JSON list of C-alpha atoms in Angstrom, two decimals:
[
{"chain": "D", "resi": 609, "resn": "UNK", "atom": "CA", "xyz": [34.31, 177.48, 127.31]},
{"chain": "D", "resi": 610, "resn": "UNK", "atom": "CA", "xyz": [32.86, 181.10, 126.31]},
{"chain": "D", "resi": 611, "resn": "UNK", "atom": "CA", "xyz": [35.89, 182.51, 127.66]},
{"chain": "D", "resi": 612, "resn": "UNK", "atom": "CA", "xyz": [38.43, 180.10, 125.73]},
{"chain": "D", "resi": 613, "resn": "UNK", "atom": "CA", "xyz": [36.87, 181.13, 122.82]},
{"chain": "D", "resi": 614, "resn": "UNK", "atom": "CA", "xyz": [37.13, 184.58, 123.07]},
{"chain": "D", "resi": 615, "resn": "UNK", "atom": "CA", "xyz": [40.99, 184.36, 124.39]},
{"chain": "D", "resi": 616, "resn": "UNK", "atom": "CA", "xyz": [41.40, 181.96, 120.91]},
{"chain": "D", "resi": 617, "resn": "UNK", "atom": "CA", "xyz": [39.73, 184.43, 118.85]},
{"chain": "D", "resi": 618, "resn": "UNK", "atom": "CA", "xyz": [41.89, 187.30, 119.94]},
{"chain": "D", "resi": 619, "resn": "UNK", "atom": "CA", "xyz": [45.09, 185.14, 119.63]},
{"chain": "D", "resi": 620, "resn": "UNK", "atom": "CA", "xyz": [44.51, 185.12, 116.29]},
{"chain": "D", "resi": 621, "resn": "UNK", "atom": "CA", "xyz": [43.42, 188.49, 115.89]},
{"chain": "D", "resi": 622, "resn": "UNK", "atom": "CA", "xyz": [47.11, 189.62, 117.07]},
{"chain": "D", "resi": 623, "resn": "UNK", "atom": "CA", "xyz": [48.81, 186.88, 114.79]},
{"chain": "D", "resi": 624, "resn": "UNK", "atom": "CA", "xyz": [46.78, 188.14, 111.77]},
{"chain": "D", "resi": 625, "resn": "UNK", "atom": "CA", "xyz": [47.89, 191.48, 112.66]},
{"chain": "D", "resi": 626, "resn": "UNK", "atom": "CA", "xyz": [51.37, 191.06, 113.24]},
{"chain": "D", "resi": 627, "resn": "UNK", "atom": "CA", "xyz": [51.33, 188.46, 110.11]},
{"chain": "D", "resi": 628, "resn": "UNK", "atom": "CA", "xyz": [50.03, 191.89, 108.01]},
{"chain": "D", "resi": 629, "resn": "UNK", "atom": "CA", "xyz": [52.41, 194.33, 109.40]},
{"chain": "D", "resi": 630, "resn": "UNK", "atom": "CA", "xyz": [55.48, 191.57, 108.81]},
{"chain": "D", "resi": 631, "resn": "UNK", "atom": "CA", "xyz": [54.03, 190.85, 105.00]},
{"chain": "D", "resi": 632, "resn": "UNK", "atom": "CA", "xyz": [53.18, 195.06, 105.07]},
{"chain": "D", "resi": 633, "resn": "UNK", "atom": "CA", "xyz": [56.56, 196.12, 105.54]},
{"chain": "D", "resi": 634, "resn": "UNK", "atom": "CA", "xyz": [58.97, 193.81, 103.93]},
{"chain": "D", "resi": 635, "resn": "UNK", "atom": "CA", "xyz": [56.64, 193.05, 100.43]},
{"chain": "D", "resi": 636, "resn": "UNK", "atom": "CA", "xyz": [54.74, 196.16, 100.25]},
{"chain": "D", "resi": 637, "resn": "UNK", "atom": "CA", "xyz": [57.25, 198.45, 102.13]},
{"chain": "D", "resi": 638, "resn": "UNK", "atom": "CA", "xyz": [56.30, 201.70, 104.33]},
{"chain": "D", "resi": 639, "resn": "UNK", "atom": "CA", "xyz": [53.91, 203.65, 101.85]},
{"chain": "D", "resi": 640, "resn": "UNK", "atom": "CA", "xyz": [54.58, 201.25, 99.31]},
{"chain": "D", "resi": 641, "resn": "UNK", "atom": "CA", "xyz": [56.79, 200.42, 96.21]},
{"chain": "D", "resi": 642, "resn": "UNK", "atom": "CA", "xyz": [58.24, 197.63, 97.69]},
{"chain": "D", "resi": 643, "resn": "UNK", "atom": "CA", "xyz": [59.81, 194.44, 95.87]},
{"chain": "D", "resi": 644, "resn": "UNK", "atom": "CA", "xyz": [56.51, 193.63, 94.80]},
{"chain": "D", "resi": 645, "resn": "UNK", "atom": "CA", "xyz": [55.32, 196.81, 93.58]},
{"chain": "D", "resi": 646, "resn": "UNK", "atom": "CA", "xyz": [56.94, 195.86, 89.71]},
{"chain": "D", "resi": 647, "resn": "UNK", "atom": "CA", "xyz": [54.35, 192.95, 90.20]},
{"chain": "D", "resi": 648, "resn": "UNK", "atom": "CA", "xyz": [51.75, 195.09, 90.60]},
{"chain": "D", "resi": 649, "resn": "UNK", "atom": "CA", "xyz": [52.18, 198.25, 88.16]},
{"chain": "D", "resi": 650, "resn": "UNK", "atom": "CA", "xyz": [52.14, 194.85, 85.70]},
{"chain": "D", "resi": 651, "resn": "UNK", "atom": "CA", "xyz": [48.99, 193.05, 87.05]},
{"chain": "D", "resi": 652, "resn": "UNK", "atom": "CA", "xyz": [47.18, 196.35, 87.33]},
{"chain": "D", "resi": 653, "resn": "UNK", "atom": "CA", "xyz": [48.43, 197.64, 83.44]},
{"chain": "D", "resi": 654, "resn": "UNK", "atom": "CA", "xyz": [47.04, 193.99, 82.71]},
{"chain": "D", "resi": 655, "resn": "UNK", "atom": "CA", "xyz": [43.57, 194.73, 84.61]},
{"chain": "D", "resi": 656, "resn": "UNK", "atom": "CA", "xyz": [43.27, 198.28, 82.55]},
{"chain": "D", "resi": 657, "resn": "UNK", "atom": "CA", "xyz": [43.63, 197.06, 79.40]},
{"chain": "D", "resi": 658, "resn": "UNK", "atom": "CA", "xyz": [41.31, 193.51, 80.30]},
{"chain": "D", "resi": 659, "resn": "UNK", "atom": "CA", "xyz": [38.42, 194.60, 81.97]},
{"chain": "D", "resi": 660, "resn": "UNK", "atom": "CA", "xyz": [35.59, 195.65, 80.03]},
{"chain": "D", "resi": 661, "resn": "UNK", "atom": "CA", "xyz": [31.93, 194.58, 80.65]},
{"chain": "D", "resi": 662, "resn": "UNK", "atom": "CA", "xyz": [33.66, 193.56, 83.86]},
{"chain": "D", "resi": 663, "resn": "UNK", "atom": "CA", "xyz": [32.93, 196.70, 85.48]},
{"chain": "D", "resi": 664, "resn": "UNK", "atom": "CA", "xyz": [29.62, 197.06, 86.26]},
{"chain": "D", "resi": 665, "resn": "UNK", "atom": "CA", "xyz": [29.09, 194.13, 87.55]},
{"chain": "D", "resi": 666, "resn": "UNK", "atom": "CA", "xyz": [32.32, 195.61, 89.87]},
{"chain": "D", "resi": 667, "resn": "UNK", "atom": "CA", "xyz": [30.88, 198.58, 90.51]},
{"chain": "D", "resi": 668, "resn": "UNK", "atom": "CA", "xyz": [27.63, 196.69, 92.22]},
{"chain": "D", "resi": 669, "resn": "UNK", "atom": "CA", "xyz": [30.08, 194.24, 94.33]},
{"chain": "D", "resi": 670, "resn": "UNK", "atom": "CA", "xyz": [31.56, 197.40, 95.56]},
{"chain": "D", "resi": 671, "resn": "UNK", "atom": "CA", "xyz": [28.62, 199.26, 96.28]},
{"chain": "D", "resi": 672, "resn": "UNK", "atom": "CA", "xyz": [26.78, 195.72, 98.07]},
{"chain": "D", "resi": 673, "resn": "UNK", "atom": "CA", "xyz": [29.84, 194.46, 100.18]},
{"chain": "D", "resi": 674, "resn": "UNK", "atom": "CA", "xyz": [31.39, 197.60, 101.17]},
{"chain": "D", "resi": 675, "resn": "UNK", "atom": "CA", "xyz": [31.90, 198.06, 104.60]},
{"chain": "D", "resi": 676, "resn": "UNK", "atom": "CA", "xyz": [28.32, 199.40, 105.96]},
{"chain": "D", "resi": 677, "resn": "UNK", "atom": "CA", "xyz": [26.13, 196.93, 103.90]},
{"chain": "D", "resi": 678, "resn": "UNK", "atom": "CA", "xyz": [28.25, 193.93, 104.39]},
{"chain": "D", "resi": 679, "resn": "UNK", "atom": "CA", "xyz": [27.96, 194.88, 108.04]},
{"chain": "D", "resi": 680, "resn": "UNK", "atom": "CA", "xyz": [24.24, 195.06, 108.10]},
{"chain": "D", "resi": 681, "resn": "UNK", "atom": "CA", "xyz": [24.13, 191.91, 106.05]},
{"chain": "D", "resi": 682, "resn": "UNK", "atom": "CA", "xyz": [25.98, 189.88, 108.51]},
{"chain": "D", "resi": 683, "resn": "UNK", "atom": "CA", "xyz": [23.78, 191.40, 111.44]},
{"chain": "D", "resi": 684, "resn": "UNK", "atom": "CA", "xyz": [21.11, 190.17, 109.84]},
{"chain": "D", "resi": 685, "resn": "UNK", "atom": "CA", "xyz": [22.37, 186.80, 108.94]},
{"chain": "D", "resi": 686, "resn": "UNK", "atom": "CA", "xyz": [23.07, 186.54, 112.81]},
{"chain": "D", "resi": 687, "resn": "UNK", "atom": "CA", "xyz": [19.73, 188.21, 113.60]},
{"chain": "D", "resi": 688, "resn": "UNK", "atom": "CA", "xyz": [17.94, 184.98, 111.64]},
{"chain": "D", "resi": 689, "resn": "UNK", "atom": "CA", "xyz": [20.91, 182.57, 112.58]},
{"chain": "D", "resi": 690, "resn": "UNK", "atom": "CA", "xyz": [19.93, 183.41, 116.47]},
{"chain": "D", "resi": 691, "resn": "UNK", "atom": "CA", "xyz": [17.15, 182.08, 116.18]},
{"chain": "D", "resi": 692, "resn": "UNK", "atom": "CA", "xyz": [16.81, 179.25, 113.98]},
{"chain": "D", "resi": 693, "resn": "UNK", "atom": "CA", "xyz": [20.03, 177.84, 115.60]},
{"chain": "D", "resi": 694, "resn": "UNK", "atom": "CA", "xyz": [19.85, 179.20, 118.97]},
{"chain": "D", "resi": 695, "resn": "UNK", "atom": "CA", "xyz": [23.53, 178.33, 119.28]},
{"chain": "D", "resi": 696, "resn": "UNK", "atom": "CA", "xyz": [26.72, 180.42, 119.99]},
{"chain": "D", "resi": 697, "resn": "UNK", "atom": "CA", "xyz": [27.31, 179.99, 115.90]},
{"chain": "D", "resi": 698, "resn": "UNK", "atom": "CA", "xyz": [25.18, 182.39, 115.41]},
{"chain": "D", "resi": 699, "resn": "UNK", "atom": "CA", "xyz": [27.73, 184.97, 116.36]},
{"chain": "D", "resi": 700, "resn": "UNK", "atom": "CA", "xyz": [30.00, 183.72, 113.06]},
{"chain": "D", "resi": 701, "resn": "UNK", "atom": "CA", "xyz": [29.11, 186.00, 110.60]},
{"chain": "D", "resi": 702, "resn": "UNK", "atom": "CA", "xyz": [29.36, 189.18, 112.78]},
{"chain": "D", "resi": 703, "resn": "UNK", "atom": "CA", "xyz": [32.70, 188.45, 114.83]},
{"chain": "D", "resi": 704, "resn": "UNK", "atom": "CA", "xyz": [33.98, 187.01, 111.18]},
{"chain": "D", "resi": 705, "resn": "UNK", "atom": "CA", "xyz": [33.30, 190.59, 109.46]},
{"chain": "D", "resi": 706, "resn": "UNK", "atom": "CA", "xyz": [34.23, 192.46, 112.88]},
{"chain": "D", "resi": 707, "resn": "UNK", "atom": "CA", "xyz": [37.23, 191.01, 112.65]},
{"chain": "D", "resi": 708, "resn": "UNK", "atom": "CA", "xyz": [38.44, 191.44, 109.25]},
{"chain": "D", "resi": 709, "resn": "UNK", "atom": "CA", "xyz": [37.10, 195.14, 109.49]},
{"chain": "D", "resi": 710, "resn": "UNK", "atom": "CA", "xyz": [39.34, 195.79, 112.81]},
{"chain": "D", "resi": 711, "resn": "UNK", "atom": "CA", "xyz": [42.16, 194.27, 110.99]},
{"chain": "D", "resi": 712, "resn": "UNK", "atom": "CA", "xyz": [42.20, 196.81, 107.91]},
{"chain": "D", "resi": 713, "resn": "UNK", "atom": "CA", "xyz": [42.84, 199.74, 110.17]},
{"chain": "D", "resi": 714, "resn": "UNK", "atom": "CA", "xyz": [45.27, 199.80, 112.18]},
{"chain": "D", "resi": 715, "resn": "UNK", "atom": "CA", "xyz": [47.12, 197.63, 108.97]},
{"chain": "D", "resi": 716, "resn": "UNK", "atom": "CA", "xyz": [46.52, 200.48, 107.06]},
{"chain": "D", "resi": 717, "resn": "UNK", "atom": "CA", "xyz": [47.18, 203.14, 109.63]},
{"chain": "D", "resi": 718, "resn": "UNK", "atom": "CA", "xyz": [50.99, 201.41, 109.96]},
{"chain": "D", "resi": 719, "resn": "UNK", "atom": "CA", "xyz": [51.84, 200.96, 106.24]},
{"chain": "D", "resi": 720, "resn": "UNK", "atom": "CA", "xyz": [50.34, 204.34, 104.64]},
{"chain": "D", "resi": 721, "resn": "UNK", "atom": "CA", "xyz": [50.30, 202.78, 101.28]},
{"chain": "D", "resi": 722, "resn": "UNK", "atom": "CA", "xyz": [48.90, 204.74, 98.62]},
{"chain": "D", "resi": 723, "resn": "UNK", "atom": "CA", "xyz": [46.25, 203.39, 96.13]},
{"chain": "D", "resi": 724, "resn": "UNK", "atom": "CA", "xyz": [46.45, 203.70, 92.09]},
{"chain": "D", "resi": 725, "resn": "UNK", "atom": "CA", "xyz": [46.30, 206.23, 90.13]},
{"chain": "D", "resi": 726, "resn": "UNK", "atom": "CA", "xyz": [43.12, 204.47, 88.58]},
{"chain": "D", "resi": 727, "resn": "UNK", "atom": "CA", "xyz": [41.35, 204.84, 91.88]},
{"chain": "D", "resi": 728, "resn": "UNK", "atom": "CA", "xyz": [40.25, 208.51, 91.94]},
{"chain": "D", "resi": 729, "resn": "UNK", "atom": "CA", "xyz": [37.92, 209.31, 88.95]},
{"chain": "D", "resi": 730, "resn": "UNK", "atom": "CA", "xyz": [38.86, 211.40, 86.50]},
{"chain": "D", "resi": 731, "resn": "UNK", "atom": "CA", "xyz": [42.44, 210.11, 86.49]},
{"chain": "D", "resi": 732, "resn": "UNK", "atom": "CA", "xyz": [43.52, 208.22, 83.55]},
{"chain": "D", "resi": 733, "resn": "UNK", "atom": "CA", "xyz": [42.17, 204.82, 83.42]},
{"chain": "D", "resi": 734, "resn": "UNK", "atom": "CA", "xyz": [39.61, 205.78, 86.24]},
{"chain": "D", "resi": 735, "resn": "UNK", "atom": "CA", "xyz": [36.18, 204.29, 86.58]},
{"chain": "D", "resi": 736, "resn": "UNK", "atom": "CA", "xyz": [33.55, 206.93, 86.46]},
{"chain": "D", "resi": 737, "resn": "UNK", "atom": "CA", "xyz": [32.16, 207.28, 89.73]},
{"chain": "D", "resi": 738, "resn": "UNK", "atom": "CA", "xyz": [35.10, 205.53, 91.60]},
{"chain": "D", "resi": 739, "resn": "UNK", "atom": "CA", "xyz": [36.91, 207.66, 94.04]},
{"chain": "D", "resi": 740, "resn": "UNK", "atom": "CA", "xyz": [38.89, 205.48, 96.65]},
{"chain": "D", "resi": 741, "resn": "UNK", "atom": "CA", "xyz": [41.05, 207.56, 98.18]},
{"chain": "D", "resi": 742, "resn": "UNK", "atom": "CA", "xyz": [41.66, 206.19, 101.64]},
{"chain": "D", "resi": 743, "resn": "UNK", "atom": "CA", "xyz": [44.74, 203.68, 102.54]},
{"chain": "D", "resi": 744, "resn": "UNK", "atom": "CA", "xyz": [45.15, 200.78, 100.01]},
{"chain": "D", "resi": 745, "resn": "UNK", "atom": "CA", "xyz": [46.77, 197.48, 102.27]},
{"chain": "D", "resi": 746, "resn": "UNK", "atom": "CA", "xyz": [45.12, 196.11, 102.73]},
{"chain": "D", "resi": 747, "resn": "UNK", "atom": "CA", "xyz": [41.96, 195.75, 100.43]},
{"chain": "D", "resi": 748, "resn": "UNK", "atom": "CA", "xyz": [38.98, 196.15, 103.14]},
{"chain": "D", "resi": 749, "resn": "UNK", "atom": "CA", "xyz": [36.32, 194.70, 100.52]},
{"chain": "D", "resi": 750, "resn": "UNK", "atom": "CA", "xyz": [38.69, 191.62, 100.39]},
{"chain": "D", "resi": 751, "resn": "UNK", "atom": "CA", "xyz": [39.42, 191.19, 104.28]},
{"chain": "D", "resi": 752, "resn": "UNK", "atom": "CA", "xyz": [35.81, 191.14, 105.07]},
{"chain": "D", "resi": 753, "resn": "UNK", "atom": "CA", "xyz": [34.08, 189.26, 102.11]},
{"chain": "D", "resi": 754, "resn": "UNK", "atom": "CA", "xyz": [36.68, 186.20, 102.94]},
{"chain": "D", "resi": 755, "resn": "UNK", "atom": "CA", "xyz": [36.87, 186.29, 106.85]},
{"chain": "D", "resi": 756, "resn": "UNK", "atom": "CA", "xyz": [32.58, 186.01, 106.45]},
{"chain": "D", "resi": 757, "resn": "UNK", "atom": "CA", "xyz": [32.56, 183.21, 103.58]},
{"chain": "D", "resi": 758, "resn": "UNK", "atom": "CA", "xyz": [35.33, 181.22, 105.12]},
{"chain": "D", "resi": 759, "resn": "UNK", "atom": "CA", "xyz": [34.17, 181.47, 108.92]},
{"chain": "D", "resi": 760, "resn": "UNK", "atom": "CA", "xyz": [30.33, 180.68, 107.56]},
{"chain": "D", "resi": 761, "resn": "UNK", "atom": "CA", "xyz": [31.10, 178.39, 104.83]},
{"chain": "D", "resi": 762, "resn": "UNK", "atom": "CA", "xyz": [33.77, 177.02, 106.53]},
{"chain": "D", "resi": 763, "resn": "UNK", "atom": "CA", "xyz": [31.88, 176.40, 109.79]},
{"chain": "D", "resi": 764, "resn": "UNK", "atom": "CA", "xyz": [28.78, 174.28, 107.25]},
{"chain": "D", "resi": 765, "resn": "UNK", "atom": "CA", "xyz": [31.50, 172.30, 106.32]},
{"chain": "D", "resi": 766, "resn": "UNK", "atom": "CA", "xyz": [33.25, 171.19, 109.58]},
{"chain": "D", "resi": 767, "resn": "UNK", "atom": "CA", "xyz": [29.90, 170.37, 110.64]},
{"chain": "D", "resi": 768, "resn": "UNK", "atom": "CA", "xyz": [28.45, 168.23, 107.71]},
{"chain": "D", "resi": 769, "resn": "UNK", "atom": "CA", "xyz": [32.16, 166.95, 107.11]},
{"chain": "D", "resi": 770, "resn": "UNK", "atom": "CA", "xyz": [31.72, 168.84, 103.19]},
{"chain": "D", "resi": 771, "resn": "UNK", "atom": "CA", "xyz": [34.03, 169.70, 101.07]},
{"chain": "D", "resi": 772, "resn": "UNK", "atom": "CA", "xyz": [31.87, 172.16, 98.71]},
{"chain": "D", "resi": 773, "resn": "UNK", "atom": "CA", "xyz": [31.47, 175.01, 101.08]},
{"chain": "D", "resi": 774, "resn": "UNK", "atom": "CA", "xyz": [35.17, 175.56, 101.35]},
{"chain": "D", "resi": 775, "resn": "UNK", "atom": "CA", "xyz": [35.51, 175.71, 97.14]},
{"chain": "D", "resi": 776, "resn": "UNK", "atom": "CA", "xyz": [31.89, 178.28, 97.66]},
{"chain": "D", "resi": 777, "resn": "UNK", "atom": "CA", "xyz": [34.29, 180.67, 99.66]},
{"chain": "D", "resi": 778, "resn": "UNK", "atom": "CA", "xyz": [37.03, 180.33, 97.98]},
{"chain": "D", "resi": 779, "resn": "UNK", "atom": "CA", "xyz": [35.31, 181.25, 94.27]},
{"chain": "D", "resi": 780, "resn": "UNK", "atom": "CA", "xyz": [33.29, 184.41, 96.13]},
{"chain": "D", "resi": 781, "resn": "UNK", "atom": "CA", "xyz": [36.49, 185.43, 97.90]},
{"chain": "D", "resi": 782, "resn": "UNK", "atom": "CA", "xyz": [38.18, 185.67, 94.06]},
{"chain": "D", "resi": 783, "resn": "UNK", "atom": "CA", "xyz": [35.24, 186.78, 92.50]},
{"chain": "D", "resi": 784, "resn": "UNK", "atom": "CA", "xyz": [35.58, 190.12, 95.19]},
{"chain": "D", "resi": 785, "resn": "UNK", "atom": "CA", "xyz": [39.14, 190.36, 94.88]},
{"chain": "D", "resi": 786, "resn": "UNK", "atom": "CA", "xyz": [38.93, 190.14, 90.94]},
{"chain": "D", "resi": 787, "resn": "UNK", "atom": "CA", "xyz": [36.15, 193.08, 91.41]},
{"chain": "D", "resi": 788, "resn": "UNK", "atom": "CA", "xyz": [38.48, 195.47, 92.82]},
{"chain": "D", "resi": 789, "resn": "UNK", "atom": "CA", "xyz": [41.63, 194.68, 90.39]},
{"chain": "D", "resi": 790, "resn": "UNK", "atom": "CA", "xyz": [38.72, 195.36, 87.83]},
{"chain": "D", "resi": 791, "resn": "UNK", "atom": "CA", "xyz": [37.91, 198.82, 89.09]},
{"chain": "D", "resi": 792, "resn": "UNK", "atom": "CA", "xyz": [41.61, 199.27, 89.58]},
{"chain": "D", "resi": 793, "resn": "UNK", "atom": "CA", "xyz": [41.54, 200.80, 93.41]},
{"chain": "D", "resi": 794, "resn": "UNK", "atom": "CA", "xyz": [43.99, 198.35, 94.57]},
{"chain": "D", "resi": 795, "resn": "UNK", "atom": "CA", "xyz": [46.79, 196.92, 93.70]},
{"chain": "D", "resi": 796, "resn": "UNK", "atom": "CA", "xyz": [47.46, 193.06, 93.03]},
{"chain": "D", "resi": 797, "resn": "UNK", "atom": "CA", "xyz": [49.38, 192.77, 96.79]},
{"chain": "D", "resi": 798, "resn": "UNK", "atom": "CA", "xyz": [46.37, 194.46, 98.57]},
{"chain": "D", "resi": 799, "resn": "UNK", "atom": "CA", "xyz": [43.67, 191.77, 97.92]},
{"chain": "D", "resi": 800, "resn": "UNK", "atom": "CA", "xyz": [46.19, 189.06, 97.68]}
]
């Protein structure tokens, strides 16, 4: 059963993967400006002009649920799910957060897209104290925060047949993604 699992899990892991280098290549194109790159110079012009007491409260999601702390949050949540549940759930919120992190990369490694000017502080339209300058597609922040709420949230759901949960994820999954159009380190197609 363990086993089945595990050969599920990594089933999707490559569909996921292929599914981002397919939507990578023909939307975002090789390094970017793609057919949907007119979409996002007007999204992100729209964030710039839009966001105003918006970013601090961005700045804290991006300091909370970046990689490392998001990571340490979910091993804790597993630490404490381990052994309240003593069940193979437990696992969720690590293998969720694993897996969106080990999608990101090699993504990102394949498509080489750049991130917005308004990513590097003291560019125009920067945040102070933001400097993103790694690989944009796509957004890790956004990867992570909704493979965690979904597989967690999702997973109370299926179990108390819920509805709630799923709406939960869904509203902190845009809440993140509207964080990072705030700061203006990705663009529209990378959280999406």
């Amino acid at each position: 059963r363990v086993l089945r699992a595990a050969l599920v899990l990594v089933g999707v892991a490559a569909a996921i993967f292929i599914f981002g280098i397919i939507v990578g290549f023909v939307i975002i194109g090789h390094q970017g400006g793609g057919p949907i790159q007119g979409w996002d110079d007007t999204v992100g012009r729209w964030y710039l002009h839009h966001r105003g007491a918006l970013v601090g409260i961005s700045k804290v999601v991006a300091s909370y649920f970046d990689a490392l702390p998001l990571g340490i949050i979910c091993v804790v949540l597993t630490a404490v799910l381990a052994i309240t549940l003593r069940t193979s759930r437990a696992l969720i919120p690590i293998v969720a957060y694993l897996g969106g992190e080990f999608q990101v990369l090699p993504i990102r490694t394949v498509i080489h897209r750049h991130r917005p000017p308004t990513a590097n502080y003291p560019a125009a339209g920067a945040v102070n104290g933001v400097h993103e300058t790694s690989y944009s597609f796509p957004s890790g922040h956004s990867v992570a925060v909704t493979a965690v709420l979904f597989a967690l949230l999702g997973c109370i759901a299926l179990t108390y047949r819920i509805w709630w949960p799923w709406l939960i994820a869904l509203v902190g999954s845009v809440f993140v993604i509207d964080t990072r159009l705030v700061l203006g380190v990705h663009w529209f197609s990378d959280v999406t």
